[in-house]
Amino acid sequence: MLLKNFTLLYVEDNNDMQNYMKSFLQSEVKEFYQAFNGQQGLEIYRDKKPNIILSDISMPLLDGLEMAEEIKKDNRRQPILLISAFQDMETLKKAINIGIDGFISKPIKELEHLLDMIEDIARHLQNEIDVKNLKKEEQKTCELKFLNLTLNKKVKEKTQELEDINKNLKDIIKTEVDKNRDKDKWLLHQARLVQMGEMISMIAHQWRQPLNAISARSANMLIKAQLGKLDRELVIEESIKIDEYSQDLSKTINDFRDFFKPNSMREHIDFCSLIKSVLGILETSITSKNIELILDLNCDDKFNVYPNEIRQVILNLVKNAEDALIVNKIKTPFIKIITYVEKGKYILEVSDNGGGISQKIVNKIFDPYFSTKSQKNGTGLGLYMSKIIIEEHCNGEIAFFNNKDGAVFKIIL
């Protein structure tokens, strides 16, 4: 019954012997493999890894000793029994040097003797397995004891930590709050960098036309000069135009610089001024995409805020609306900006006809790193930054809802 736990490979080139041994051994072992020469036996060994090998010596391609030598190179502990009609001293000596585990003479008169030899090897293998399992169990027991000691130690340490935490709870809460504030500052900084990148792209777009005009007028003067047709009036006219274009370029740079200049002090300002400065950056980008910009400004009252932070929020909301219209390929796109006063609150709404945002994700749109845009175009920080600025820096509210056309973002100050 012990042999049922092990597999056996029988290597013999004689078909009659193969059939005879198969009829005798196949039912005794877990799996019975057959090979008809030493080369095939080596291949089956490397593929199947049988527990026991029983092999003839004299065979074509690769004899039993050569096969055994190759197998022992792979695994010195692999049990191999050899069967042969030859019992010369040289063969026995070579078999011993290779490390053969047993030698059986042909013809095999007592199959029971062969079976006993195979079972002895099986018992030896089983003993090795049992020893390994015992060592594993002992190791597990040691590991469990060690883990138990470690766990007790950690429980004591954690208990002490909890006691310390309870004693210093106020300090820990303050530390965590400071950490969250630092994290929010870092996220705001990261969001501003993203905005700066987008605005630089817009500035490049705005600069293209005046730069082309400057280049054209300069080229015109150069050609006239080369033809000897450059007169004083033309130089004055072209120089004035080039100066106007240069002033436009300078104004764009100043707007960009002022937009991201940090506010250390609150200022009294109205929505109209804030919207005007934002559109000074965004309007060219919006109109170049054939998006209609609708303004319905009904709030001239001033309020005390950090102007550049509010500008960044408005820019983010308008840019999101622009992106939604482009992505959804709206045929007659528009962005609407409305301001009004309601119950003593100053309200600004930015809406579009881009189809709105799915109700499945509306509860996540203000979470950090959540974006409805593609991974390439969205960072998931814009709306999170806007919420922090409006609610924590300005003590206001920012809300979202869908109307019949699309998304509406509402700032309440």
CSV table of C-alpha atoms in Angstrom, one decimal, residues 150-349:
chain,number,residue,atom,x,y,z
A,150,THR,CA,6.0,38.9,19.3
A,151,LEU,CA,2.2,39.4,19.4
A,152,ASN,CA,2.3,39.7,23.2
A,153,LYS,CA,5.1,42.2,22.9
A,154,LYS,CA,3.3,44.2,20.2
A,155,VAL,CA,0.0,44.1,22.3
A,156,LYS,CA,2.0,45.6,25.2
A,157,GLU,CA,3.6,48.2,22.9
A,158,LYS,CA,0.3,49.1,21.3
A,159,THR,CA,-1.4,49.2,24.7
A,160,GLN,CA,1.2,51.6,25.8
A,161,GLU,CA,0.8,53.6,22.6
A,162,LEU,CA,-2.9,53.9,23.2
A,163,GLU,CA,-2.3,55.0,26.7
A,164,ASP,CA,0.1,57.6,25.4
A,165,ILE,CA,-2.3,58.7,22.7
A,166,ASN,CA,-5.1,59.1,25.3
A,167,LYS,CA,-2.8,61.3,27.4
A,168,ASN,CA,-1.8,63.4,24.4
A,169,LEU,CA,-4.9,63.3,22.3
A,170,LYS,CA,-5.2,67.1,21.9
A,171,ASP,CA,-1.6,67.3,20.6
A,172,ILE,CA,-2.1,64.4,18.2
A,173,ILE,CA,-5.3,65.9,16.8
A,174,LYS,CA,-3.5,69.3,16.3
A,175,THR,CA,-0.6,67.5,14.6
A,176,GLU,CA,-3.0,65.6,12.2
A,177,VAL,CA,-4.9,68.8,11.5
A,178,ASP,CA,-1.7,70.5,10.6
A,179,LYS,CA,-0.7,67.6,8.4
A,180,ASN,CA,-4.0,67.8,6.6
A,181,ARG,CA,-3.5,71.6,6.1
A,182,ASP,CA,-0.1,71.0,4.7
A,183,LYS,CA,-1.5,68.3,2.4
A,184,ASP,CA,-4.2,70.8,1.3
A,185,LYS,CA,-1.6,73.5,0.7
A,186,TRP,CA,0.4,71.0,-1.4
A,187,LEU,CA,-2.6,70.0,-3.4
A,188,LEU,CA,-3.6,73.6,-4.0
A,189,HIS,CA,0.0,74.3,-5.1
A,190,GLN,CA,-0.2,71.3,-7.5
A,191,ALA,CA,-3.5,72.4,-8.9
A,192,ARG,CA,-2.1,75.9,-9.5
A,193,LEU,CA,0.8,74.5,-11.4
A,194,VAL,CA,-1.6,72.6,-13.6
A,195,GLN,CA,-3.6,75.8,-14.2
A,196,MET,CA,-0.4,77.7,-15.0
A,197,GLY,CA,0.4,75.1,-17.6
A,198,GLU,CA,-3.0,75.4,-19.2
A,199,MET,CA,-2.8,79.2,-19.2
A,200,ILE,CA,0.7,79.2,-20.8
A,201,SER,CA,-0.9,77.2,-23.6
A,202,MET,CA,-3.6,79.8,-23.9
A,203,ILE,CA,-1.1,82.6,-23.9
A,204,ALA,CA,0.8,80.9,-26.7
A,205,HIS,CA,-2.4,80.8,-28.6
A,206,GLN,CA,-3.2,84.5,-28.0
A,207,TRP,CA,0.3,85.5,-29.0
A,208,ARG,CA,0.2,83.8,-32.3
A,209,GLN,CA,-1.8,86.5,-34.1
A,210,PRO,CA,0.1,89.6,-32.9
A,211,LEU,CA,3.4,87.8,-33.5
A,212,ASN,CA,2.4,87.0,-37.0
A,213,ALA,CA,1.3,90.6,-37.6
A,214,ILE,CA,4.6,91.9,-36.2
A,215,SER,CA,6.5,89.5,-38.5
A,216,ALA,CA,4.4,90.5,-41.5
A,217,ARG,CA,4.9,94.2,-41.0
A,218,SER,CA,8.7,93.7,-40.4
A,219,ALA,CA,8.9,91.7,-43.6
A,220,ASN,CA,7.0,94.4,-45.4
A,221,MET,CA,9.5,97.1,-44.3
A,222,LEU,CA,12.4,94.9,-45.2
A,223,ILE,CA,11.1,94.3,-48.7
A,224,LYS,CA,10.4,98.0,-49.3
A,225,ALA,CA,13.9,98.8,-48.0
A,226,GLN,CA,15.5,96.3,-50.4
A,227,LEU,CA,13.5,97.7,-53.3
A,228,GLY,CA,14.4,101.3,-52.3
A,229,LYS,CA,10.8,102.2,-51.7
A,230,LEU,CA,10.8,102.6,-47.9
A,231,ASP,CA,9.6,106.1,-47.0
A,232,ARG,CA,9.3,107.9,-43.7
A,233,GLU,CA,5.5,107.7,-43.5
A,234,LEU,CA,5.5,103.9,-44.0
A,235,VAL,CA,8.2,103.4,-41.3
A,236,ILE,CA,6.2,105.5,-38.8
A,237,GLU,CA,2.9,103.7,-39.6
A,238,GLU,CA,4.4,100.2,-39.4
A,239,SER,CA,6.3,101.1,-36.2
A,240,ILE,CA,3.2,102.3,-34.5
A,241,LYS,CA,1.4,99.1,-35.4
A,242,ILE,CA,4.3,97.0,-34.2
A,243,ASP,CA,4.3,98.9,-30.9
A,244,GLU,CA,0.6,98.3,-30.5
A,245,TYR,CA,1.1,94.6,-31.0
A,246,SER,CA,4.0,94.6,-28.6
A,247,GLN,CA,1.8,96.4,-26.0
A,248,ASP,CA,-0.8,93.6,-26.4
A,249,LEU,CA,1.8,91.0,-25.8
A,250,SER,CA,3.1,92.8,-22.7
A,251,LYS,CA,-0.4,93.2,-21.3
A,252,THR,CA,-1.0,89.4,-21.7
A,253,ILE,CA,2.2,88.7,-19.7
A,254,ASN,CA,1.2,91.2,-17.0
A,255,ASP,CA,-2.3,89.6,-16.8
A,256,PHE,CA,-0.7,86.2,-16.4
A,257,ARG,CA,1.8,87.4,-13.7
A,258,ASP,CA,-0.9,89.2,-11.7
A,259,PHE,CA,-3.2,86.2,-12.0
A,260,PHE,CA,-0.9,84.0,-10.0
A,261,LYS,CA,0.5,86.7,-7.7
A,262,PRO,CA,-0.1,85.4,-4.1
A,263,ASN,CA,-2.6,87.5,-2.1
A,264,SER,CA,-1.4,88.1,1.5
A,265,MET,CA,-4.3,90.5,2.2
A,266,ARG,CA,-8.0,90.3,1.5
A,267,GLU,CA,-9.4,92.9,-0.9
A,268,HIS,CA,-12.8,94.4,-1.6
A,269,ILE,CA,-13.7,93.4,-5.2
A,270,ASP,CA,-16.8,92.6,-7.3
A,271,PHE,CA,-17.6,89.7,-9.6
A,272,CYS,CA,-17.5,91.8,-12.7
A,273,SER,CA,-13.8,92.7,-12.2
A,274,LEU,CA,-12.9,89.1,-11.4
A,275,ILE,CA,-14.8,87.7,-14.4
A,276,LYS,CA,-13.2,90.4,-16.7
A,277,SER,CA,-9.7,89.4,-15.7
A,278,VAL,CA,-10.4,85.7,-16.2
A,279,LEU,CA,-11.9,86.2,-19.6
A,280,GLY,CA,-8.9,88.3,-20.5
A,281,ILE,CA,-7.0,85.0,-20.4
A,282,LEU,CA,-9.7,82.6,-21.6
A,283,GLU,CA,-11.8,84.4,-24.1
A,284,THR,CA,-9.6,83.9,-27.1
A,285,SER,CA,-9.4,80.1,-26.4
A,286,ILE,CA,-13.2,80.0,-26.0
A,287,THR,CA,-14.2,82.0,-29.1
A,288,SER,CA,-11.6,80.2,-31.2
A,289,LYS,CA,-13.6,77.0,-30.6
A,290,ASN,CA,-16.8,78.7,-31.7
A,291,ILE,CA,-18.2,78.5,-28.2
A,292,GLU,CA,-20.7,81.3,-27.4
A,293,LEU,CA,-20.0,83.2,-24.2
A,294,ILE,CA,-23.1,84.5,-22.5
A,295,LEU,CA,-22.8,87.0,-19.6
A,296,ASP,CA,-25.7,88.0,-17.4
A,297,LEU,CA,-24.0,90.1,-14.6
A,298,ASN,CA,-26.4,91.5,-12.1
A,299,CYS,CA,-24.2,91.9,-9.0
A,300,ASP,CA,-22.0,95.0,-8.7
A,301,ASP,CA,-21.6,94.7,-4.9
A,302,LYS,CA,-18.1,94.3,-3.6
A,303,PHE,CA,-17.1,91.7,-1.1
A,304,ASN,CA,-13.9,91.0,0.9
A,305,VAL,CA,-11.9,88.0,-0.5
A,306,TYR,CA,-8.5,86.9,-1.8
A,307,PRO,CA,-9.1,88.0,-5.5
A,308,ASN,CA,-6.6,85.7,-7.2
A,309,GLU,CA,-8.0,82.6,-5.4
A,310,ILE,CA,-11.5,83.5,-6.6
A,311,ARG,CA,-10.1,84.1,-10.1
A,312,GLN,CA,-8.5,80.6,-10.1
A,313,VAL,CA,-11.9,79.1,-9.1
A,314,ILE,CA,-13.7,80.9,-11.9
A,315,LEU,CA,-11.1,80.0,-14.4
A,316,ASN,CA,-11.3,76.3,-13.4
A,317,LEU,CA,-15.1,76.2,-13.7
A,318,VAL,CA,-15.1,78.0,-17.1
A,319,LYS,CA,-12.2,75.8,-18.4
A,320,ASN,CA,-14.1,72.6,-17.2
A,321,ALA,CA,-17.2,73.8,-19.1
A,322,GLU,CA,-15.1,74.4,-22.3
A,323,ASP,CA,-13.5,70.9,-22.0
A,324,ALA,CA,-17.0,69.3,-21.6
A,325,LEU,CA,-18.3,71.0,-24.7
A,326,ILE,CA,-15.3,69.9,-26.8
A,327,VAL,CA,-15.3,66.3,-25.5
A,328,ASN,CA,-19.1,65.9,-26.1
A,329,LYS,CA,-18.9,67.6,-29.5
A,330,ILE,CA,-21.8,69.9,-28.9
A,331,LYS,CA,-23.1,71.5,-32.1
A,332,THR,CA,-24.1,74.9,-30.8
A,333,PRO,CA,-22.0,75.2,-27.6
A,334,PHE,CA,-22.3,77.9,-25.0
A,335,ILE,CA,-21.0,78.9,-21.6
A,336,LYS,CA,-23.1,81.1,-19.4
A,337,ILE,CA,-21.9,83.2,-16.5
A,338,ILE,CA,-24.5,84.7,-14.2
A,339,THR,CA,-24.1,86.8,-11.1
A,340,TYR,CA,-26.8,88.1,-8.7
A,341,VAL,CA,-27.6,88.8,-5.1
A,342,GLU,CA,-30.0,86.5,-3.2
A,343,LYS,CA,-30.9,86.9,0.5
A,344,GLY,CA,-27.8,88.9,1.2
A,345,LYS,CA,-25.5,86.4,-0.5
A,346,TYR,CA,-23.4,87.1,-3.6
A,347,ILE,CA,-24.0,84.4,-6.2
A,348,LEU,CA,-22.0,83.4,-9.3
A,349,GLU,CA,-23.1,80.5,-11.6
